[in-house]
Short mmCIF file of C-alpha atoms (C1' of nucleotides) in Angstrom, two decimals:
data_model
loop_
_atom_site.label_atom_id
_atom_site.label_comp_id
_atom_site.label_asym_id
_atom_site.label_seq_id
_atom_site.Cartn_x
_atom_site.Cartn_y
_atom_site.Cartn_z
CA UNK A 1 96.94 115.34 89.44
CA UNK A 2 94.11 115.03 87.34
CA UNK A 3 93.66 117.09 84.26
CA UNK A 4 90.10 118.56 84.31
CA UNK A 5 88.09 116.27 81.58
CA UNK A 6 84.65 117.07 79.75
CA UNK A 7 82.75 117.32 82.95
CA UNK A 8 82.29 118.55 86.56
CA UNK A 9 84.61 120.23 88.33
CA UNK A 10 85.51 124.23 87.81
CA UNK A 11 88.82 125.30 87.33
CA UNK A 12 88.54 126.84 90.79
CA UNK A 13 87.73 123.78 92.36
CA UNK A 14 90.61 121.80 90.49
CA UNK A 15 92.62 124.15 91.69
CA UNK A 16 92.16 123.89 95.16
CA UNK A 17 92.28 119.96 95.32
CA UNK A 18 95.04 119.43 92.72
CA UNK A 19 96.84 121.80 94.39
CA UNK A 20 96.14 120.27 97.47
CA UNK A 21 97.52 116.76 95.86
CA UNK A 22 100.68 118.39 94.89
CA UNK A 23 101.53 120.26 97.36
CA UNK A 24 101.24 117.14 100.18
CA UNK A 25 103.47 115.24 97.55
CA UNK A 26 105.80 118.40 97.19
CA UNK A 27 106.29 118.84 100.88
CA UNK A 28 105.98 115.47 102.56
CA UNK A 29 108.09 114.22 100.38
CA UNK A 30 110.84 116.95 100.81
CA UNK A 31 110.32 116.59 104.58
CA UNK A 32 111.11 112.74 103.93
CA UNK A 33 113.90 112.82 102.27
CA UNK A 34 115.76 115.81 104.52
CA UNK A 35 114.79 113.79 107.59
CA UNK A 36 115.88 110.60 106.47
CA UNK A 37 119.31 112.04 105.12
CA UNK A 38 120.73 114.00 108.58
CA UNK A 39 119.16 111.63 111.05
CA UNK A 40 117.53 108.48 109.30
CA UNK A 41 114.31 108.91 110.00
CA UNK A 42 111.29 108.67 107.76
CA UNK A 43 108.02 111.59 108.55
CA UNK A 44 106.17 108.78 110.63
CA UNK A 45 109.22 107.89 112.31
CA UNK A 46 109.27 111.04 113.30
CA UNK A 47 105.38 111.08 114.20
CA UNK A 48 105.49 108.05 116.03
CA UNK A 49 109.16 109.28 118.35
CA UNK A 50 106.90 112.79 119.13
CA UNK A 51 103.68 110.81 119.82
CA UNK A 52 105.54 108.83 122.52
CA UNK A 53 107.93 111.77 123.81
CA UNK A 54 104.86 113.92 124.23
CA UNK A 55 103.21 111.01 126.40
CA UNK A 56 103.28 110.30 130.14
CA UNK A 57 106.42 108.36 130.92
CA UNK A 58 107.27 108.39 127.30
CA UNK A 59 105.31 105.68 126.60
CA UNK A 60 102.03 104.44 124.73
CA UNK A 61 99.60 101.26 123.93
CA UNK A 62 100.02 100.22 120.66
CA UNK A 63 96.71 100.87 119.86
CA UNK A 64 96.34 103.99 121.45
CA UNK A 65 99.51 105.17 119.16
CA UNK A 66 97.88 103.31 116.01
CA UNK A 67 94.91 105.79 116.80
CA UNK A 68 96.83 109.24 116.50
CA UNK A 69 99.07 107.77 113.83
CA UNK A 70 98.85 107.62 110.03
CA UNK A 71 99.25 104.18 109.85
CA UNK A 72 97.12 101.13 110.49
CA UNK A 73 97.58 98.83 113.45
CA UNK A 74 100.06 96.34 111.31
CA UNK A 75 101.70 99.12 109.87
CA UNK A 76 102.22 100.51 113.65
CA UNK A 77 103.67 97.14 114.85
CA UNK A 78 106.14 97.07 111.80
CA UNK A 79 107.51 100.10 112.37
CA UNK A 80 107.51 100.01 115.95
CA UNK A 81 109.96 96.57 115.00
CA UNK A 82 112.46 98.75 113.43
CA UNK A 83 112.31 101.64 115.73
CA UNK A 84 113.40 98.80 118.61
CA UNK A 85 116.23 97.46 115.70
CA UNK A 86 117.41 100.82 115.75
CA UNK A 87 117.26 101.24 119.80
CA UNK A 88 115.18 103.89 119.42
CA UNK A 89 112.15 102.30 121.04
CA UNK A 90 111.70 99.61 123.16
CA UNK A 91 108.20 97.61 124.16
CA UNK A 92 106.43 96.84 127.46
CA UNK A 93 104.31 94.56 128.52
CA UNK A 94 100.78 95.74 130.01
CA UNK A 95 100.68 94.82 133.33
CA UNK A 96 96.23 95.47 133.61
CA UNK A 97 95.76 93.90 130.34
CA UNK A 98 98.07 91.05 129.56
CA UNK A 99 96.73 91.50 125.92
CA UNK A 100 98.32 94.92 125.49
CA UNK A 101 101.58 96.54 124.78
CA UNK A 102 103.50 99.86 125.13
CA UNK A 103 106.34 101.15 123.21
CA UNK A 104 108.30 103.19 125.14
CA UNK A 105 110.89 105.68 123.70
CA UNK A 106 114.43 105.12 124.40
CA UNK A 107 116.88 107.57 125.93
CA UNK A 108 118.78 107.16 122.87
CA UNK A 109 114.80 108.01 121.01
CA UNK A 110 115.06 111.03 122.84
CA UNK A 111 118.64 111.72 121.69
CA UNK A 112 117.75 111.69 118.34
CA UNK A 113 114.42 113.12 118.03
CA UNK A 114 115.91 115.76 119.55
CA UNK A 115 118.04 116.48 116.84
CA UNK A 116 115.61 115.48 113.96
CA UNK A 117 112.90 118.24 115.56
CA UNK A 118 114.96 121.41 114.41
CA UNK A 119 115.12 119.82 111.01
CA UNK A 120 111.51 119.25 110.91
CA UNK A 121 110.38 122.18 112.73
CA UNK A 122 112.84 124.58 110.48
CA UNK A 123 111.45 122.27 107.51
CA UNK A 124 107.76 122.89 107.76
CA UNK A 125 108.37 126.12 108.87
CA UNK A 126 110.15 127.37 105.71
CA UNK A 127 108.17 124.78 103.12
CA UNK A 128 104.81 125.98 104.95
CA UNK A 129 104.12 128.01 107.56
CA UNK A 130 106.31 130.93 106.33
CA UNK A 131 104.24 130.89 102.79
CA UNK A 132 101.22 131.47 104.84
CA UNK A 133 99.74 134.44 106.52
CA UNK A 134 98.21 133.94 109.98
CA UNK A 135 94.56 134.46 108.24
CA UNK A 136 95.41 131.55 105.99
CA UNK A 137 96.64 129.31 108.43
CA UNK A 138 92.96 129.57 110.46
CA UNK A 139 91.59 129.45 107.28
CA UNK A 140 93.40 126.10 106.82
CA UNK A 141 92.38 124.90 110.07
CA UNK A 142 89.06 125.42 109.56
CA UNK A 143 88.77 123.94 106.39
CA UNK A 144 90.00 120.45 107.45
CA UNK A 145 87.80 120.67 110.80
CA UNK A 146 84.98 120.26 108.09
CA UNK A 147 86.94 118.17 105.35
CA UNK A 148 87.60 115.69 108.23
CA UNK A 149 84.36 114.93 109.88
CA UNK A 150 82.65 114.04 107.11
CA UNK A 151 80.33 110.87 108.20
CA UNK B 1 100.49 113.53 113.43
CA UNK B 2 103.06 115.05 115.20
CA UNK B 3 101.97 116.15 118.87
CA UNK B 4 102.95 119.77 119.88
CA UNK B 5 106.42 119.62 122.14
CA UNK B 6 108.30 121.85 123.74
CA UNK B 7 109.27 124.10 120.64
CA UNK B 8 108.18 126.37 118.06
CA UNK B 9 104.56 125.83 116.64
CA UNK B 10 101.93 128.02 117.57
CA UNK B 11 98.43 125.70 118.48
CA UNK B 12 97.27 127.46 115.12
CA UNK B 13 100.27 126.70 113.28
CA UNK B 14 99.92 123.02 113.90
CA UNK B 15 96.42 122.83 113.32
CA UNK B 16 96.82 124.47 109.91
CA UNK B 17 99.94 121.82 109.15
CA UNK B 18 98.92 118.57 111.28
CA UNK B 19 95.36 118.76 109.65
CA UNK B 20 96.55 118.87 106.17
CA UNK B 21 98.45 115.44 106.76
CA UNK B 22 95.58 114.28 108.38
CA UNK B 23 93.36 115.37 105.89
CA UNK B 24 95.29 114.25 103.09
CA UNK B 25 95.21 111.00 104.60
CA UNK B 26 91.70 110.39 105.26
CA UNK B 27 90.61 111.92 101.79
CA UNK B 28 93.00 109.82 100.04
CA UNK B 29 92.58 106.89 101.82
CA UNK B 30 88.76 106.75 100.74
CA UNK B 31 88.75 107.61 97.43
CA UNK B 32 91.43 105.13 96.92
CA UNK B 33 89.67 102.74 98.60
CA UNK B 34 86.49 103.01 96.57
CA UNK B 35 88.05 103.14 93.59
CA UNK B 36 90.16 100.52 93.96
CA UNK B 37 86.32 98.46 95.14
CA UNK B 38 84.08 99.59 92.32
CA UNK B 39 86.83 99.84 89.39
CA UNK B 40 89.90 98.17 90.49
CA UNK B 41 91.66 101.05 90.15
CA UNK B 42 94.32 103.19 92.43
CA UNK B 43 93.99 107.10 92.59
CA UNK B 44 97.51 106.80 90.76
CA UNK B 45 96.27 104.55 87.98
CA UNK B 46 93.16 106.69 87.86
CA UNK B 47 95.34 110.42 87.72
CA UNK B 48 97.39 108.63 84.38
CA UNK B 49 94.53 107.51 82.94
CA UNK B 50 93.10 110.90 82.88
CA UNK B 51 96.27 112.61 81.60
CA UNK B 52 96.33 110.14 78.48
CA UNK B 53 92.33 110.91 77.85
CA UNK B 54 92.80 114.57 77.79
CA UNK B 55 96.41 114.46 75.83
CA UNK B 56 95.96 114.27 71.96
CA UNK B 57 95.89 111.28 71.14
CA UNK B 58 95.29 110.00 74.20
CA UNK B 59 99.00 109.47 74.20
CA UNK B 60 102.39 111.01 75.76
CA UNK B 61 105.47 110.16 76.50
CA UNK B 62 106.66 108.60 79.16
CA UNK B 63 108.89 111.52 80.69
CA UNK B 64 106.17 113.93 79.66
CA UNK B 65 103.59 111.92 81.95
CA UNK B 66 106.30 111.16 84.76
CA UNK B 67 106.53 115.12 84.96
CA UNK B 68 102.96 115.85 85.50
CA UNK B 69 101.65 112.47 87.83
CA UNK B 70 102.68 112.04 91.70
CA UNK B 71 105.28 109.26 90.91
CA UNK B 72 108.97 108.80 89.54
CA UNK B 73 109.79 107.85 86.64
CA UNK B 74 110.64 104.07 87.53
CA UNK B 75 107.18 103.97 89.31
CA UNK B 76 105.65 105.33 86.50
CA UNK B 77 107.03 102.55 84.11
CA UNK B 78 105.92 100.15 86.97
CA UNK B 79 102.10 101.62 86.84
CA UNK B 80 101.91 101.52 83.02
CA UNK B 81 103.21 97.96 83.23
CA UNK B 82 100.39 96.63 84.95
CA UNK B 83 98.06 99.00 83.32
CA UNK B 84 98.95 97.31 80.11
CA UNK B 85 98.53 93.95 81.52
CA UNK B 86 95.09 95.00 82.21
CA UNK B 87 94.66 96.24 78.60
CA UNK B 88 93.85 99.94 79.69
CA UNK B 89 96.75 101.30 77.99
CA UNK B 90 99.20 100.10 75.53
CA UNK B 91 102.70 101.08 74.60
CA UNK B 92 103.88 102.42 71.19
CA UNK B 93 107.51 103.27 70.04
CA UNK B 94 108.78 107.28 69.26
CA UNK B 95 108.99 107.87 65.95
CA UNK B 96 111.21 111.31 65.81
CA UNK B 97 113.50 109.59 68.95
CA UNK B 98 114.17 106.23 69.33
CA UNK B 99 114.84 106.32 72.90
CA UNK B 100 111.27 107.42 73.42
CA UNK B 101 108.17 105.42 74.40
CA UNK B 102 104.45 106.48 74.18
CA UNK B 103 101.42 105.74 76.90
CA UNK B 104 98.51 105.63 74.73
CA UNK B 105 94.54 105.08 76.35
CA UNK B 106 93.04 102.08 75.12
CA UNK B 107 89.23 101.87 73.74
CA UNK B 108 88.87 100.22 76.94
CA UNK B 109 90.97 101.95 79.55
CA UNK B 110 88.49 105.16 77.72
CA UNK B 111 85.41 102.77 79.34
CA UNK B 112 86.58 101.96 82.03
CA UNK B 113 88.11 105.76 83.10
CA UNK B 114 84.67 106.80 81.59
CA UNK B 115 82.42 104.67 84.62
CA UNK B 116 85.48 105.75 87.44
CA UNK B 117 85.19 109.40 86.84
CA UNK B 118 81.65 109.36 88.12
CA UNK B 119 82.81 107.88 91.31
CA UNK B 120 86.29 109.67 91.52
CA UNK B 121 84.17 113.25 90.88
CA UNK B 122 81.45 111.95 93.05
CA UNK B 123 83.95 111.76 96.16
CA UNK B 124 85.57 114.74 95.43
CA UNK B 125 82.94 116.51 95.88
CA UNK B 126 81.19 115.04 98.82
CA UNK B 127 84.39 114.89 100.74
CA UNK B 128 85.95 117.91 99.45
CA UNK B 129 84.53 120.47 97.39
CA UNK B 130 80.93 119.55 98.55
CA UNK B 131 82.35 121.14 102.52
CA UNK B 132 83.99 124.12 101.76
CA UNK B 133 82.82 127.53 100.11
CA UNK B 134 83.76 129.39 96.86
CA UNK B 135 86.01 131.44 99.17
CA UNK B 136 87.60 128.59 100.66
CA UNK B 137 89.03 127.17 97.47
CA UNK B 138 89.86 130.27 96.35
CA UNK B 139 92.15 130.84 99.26
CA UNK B 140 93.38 127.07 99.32
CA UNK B 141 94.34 127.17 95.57
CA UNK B 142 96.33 130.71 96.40
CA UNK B 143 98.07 128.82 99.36
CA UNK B 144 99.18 125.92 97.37
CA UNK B 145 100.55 128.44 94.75
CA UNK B 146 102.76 130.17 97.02
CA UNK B 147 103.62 126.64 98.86
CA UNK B 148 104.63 125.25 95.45
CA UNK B 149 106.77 127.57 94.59
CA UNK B 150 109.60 127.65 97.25
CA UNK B 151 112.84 127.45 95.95
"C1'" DG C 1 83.08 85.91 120.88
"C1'" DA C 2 85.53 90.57 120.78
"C1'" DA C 3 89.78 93.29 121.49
"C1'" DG C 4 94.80 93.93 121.23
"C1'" DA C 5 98.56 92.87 118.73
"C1'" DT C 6 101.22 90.49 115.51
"C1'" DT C 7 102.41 87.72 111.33
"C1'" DG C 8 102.40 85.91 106.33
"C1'" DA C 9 101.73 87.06 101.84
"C1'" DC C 10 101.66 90.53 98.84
"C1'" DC C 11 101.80 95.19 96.55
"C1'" DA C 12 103.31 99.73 95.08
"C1'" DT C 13 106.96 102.55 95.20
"C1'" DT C 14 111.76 104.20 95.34
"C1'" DC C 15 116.88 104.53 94.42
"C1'" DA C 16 120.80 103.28 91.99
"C1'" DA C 17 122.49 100.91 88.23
"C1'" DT C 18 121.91 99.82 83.46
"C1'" DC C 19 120.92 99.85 78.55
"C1'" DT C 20 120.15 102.34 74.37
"C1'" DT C 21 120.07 106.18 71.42
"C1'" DG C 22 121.04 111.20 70.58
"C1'" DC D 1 128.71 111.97 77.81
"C1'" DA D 2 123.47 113.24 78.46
"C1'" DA D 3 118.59 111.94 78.06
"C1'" DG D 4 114.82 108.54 78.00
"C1'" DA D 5 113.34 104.56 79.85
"C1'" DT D 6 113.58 100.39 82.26
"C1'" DT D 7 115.25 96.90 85.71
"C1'" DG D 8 117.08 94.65 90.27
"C1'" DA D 9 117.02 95.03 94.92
"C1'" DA D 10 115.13 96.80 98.75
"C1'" DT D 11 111.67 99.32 101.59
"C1'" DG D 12 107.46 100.48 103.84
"C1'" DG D 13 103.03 99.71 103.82
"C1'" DT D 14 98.27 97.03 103.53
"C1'" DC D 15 94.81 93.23 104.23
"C1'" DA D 16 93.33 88.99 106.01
"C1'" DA D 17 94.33 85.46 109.08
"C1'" DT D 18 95.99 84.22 113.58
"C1'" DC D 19 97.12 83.97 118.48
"C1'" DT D 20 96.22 85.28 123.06
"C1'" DT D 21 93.70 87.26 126.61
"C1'" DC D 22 89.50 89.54 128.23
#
DNA sequence: GAAGATTGACCATTCAATCTTG
DNA sequence: CAAGATTGAATGGTCAATCTTC
């Protein structure tokens, strides 16, 4: 993205973020569309099945998920919809807080994020990790520690 | 996104990959959004916009553009569409090849890129290029290289 | 009145099919 | 028939408004 115009930015520094456009495009969207062809699942599918399989008793608030997610809160709640369609997820009511809501993951959620985690993990390892030496991953690391918590 | 499970990902490895999405996310998500306040324009519309200004002519084709931007070709016909509407670009007919079509910058869409590349360069910087050193986008640029180029 | 969650309306994007010209 | 471009249908997401409960 972005061709570098009359003013501002070196070509060092349109490397790094162009490059840093592309490649998310490059691999997310490889990631996407391997996921979604063996097991039907789009990337934050995927995110939001390994939120809630990583959680006590597989389960999560809705707004506690929309917080960890990429995805706003209506976003959450759509997808959430189809995850139940597809009897991946199912919700829960909040006993404490009558306002709130859980989505739990299924047995059958567990079922198939099972499979769909060697495809991801073999995906991002080949796309991405394997590129990268050990010194560029904390590299990486630190780089969006600082990127991130900008005010 | 995606919480460390079971498997496979060193603490390091994830932080390297899950704070790229993350990243990605949050950068994107601002400088879209103030964009899209102070110029009505998406980071998409903005990244054509600046491929026609620094083409000759302020014009290319329509496959040629598709090949360098972060969209298919169909959503690249979409964008242009509604770019037109708004008068920023306009379309003109191949001479040589009479299945081709042209994207050519308007006088206007030149203003109007002209006031956005302040604030698109602007956040860039502060949110990117503004937190990392010379050696950092050095090494990010030589990452993205070798991510890009996997089979 | 604020927080949690959802809904209605809308938007940007994609894939597959199509049309036209080479 | 292949390449360039567009279109129809569908998807996945956002924002602003809403409903309910605290």
């Amino acid at each position: 993205m972005f061709a570098q115009s009359t003013t501002g930015v070196s070509s060092a520094e349109l490397a790094a973020w162009d490059g840093f456009l592309r490649a998310h495009a490059d691999l997310v969207g490889r990631l996407d569309a391997e996921l979604s062809r063996e097991h039907g699942l789009t990337l934050s599918s995927y995110d939001v099945l390994s939120r809630l399989a990583a959680a006590p008793d597989r389960s999560m608030r809705m707004s506690e998920l929309a917080g960890v997610v990429i995805l706003t809160p209506s976003g959450l709640t759509r997808l959430v919809d189809r995850l139940c369609r597809d009897g991946l997820v199912r919700r829960r009511r909040c006993r404490s807080d009558a306002r709130g809501s859980f989505a739990v993951l299924t047995d059958r959620g567990v079922e198939v994020l099972g499979d769909a985690h060697h495809t991801y993990l073999a995906g991002v390892r080949s796309l991405f990790l394997d590129q990268l030496s050990a010194s560029d991953l904390r590299r990486l690391a630190s780089c969006w520690d600082r990127v991130a918590q900008v005010s």
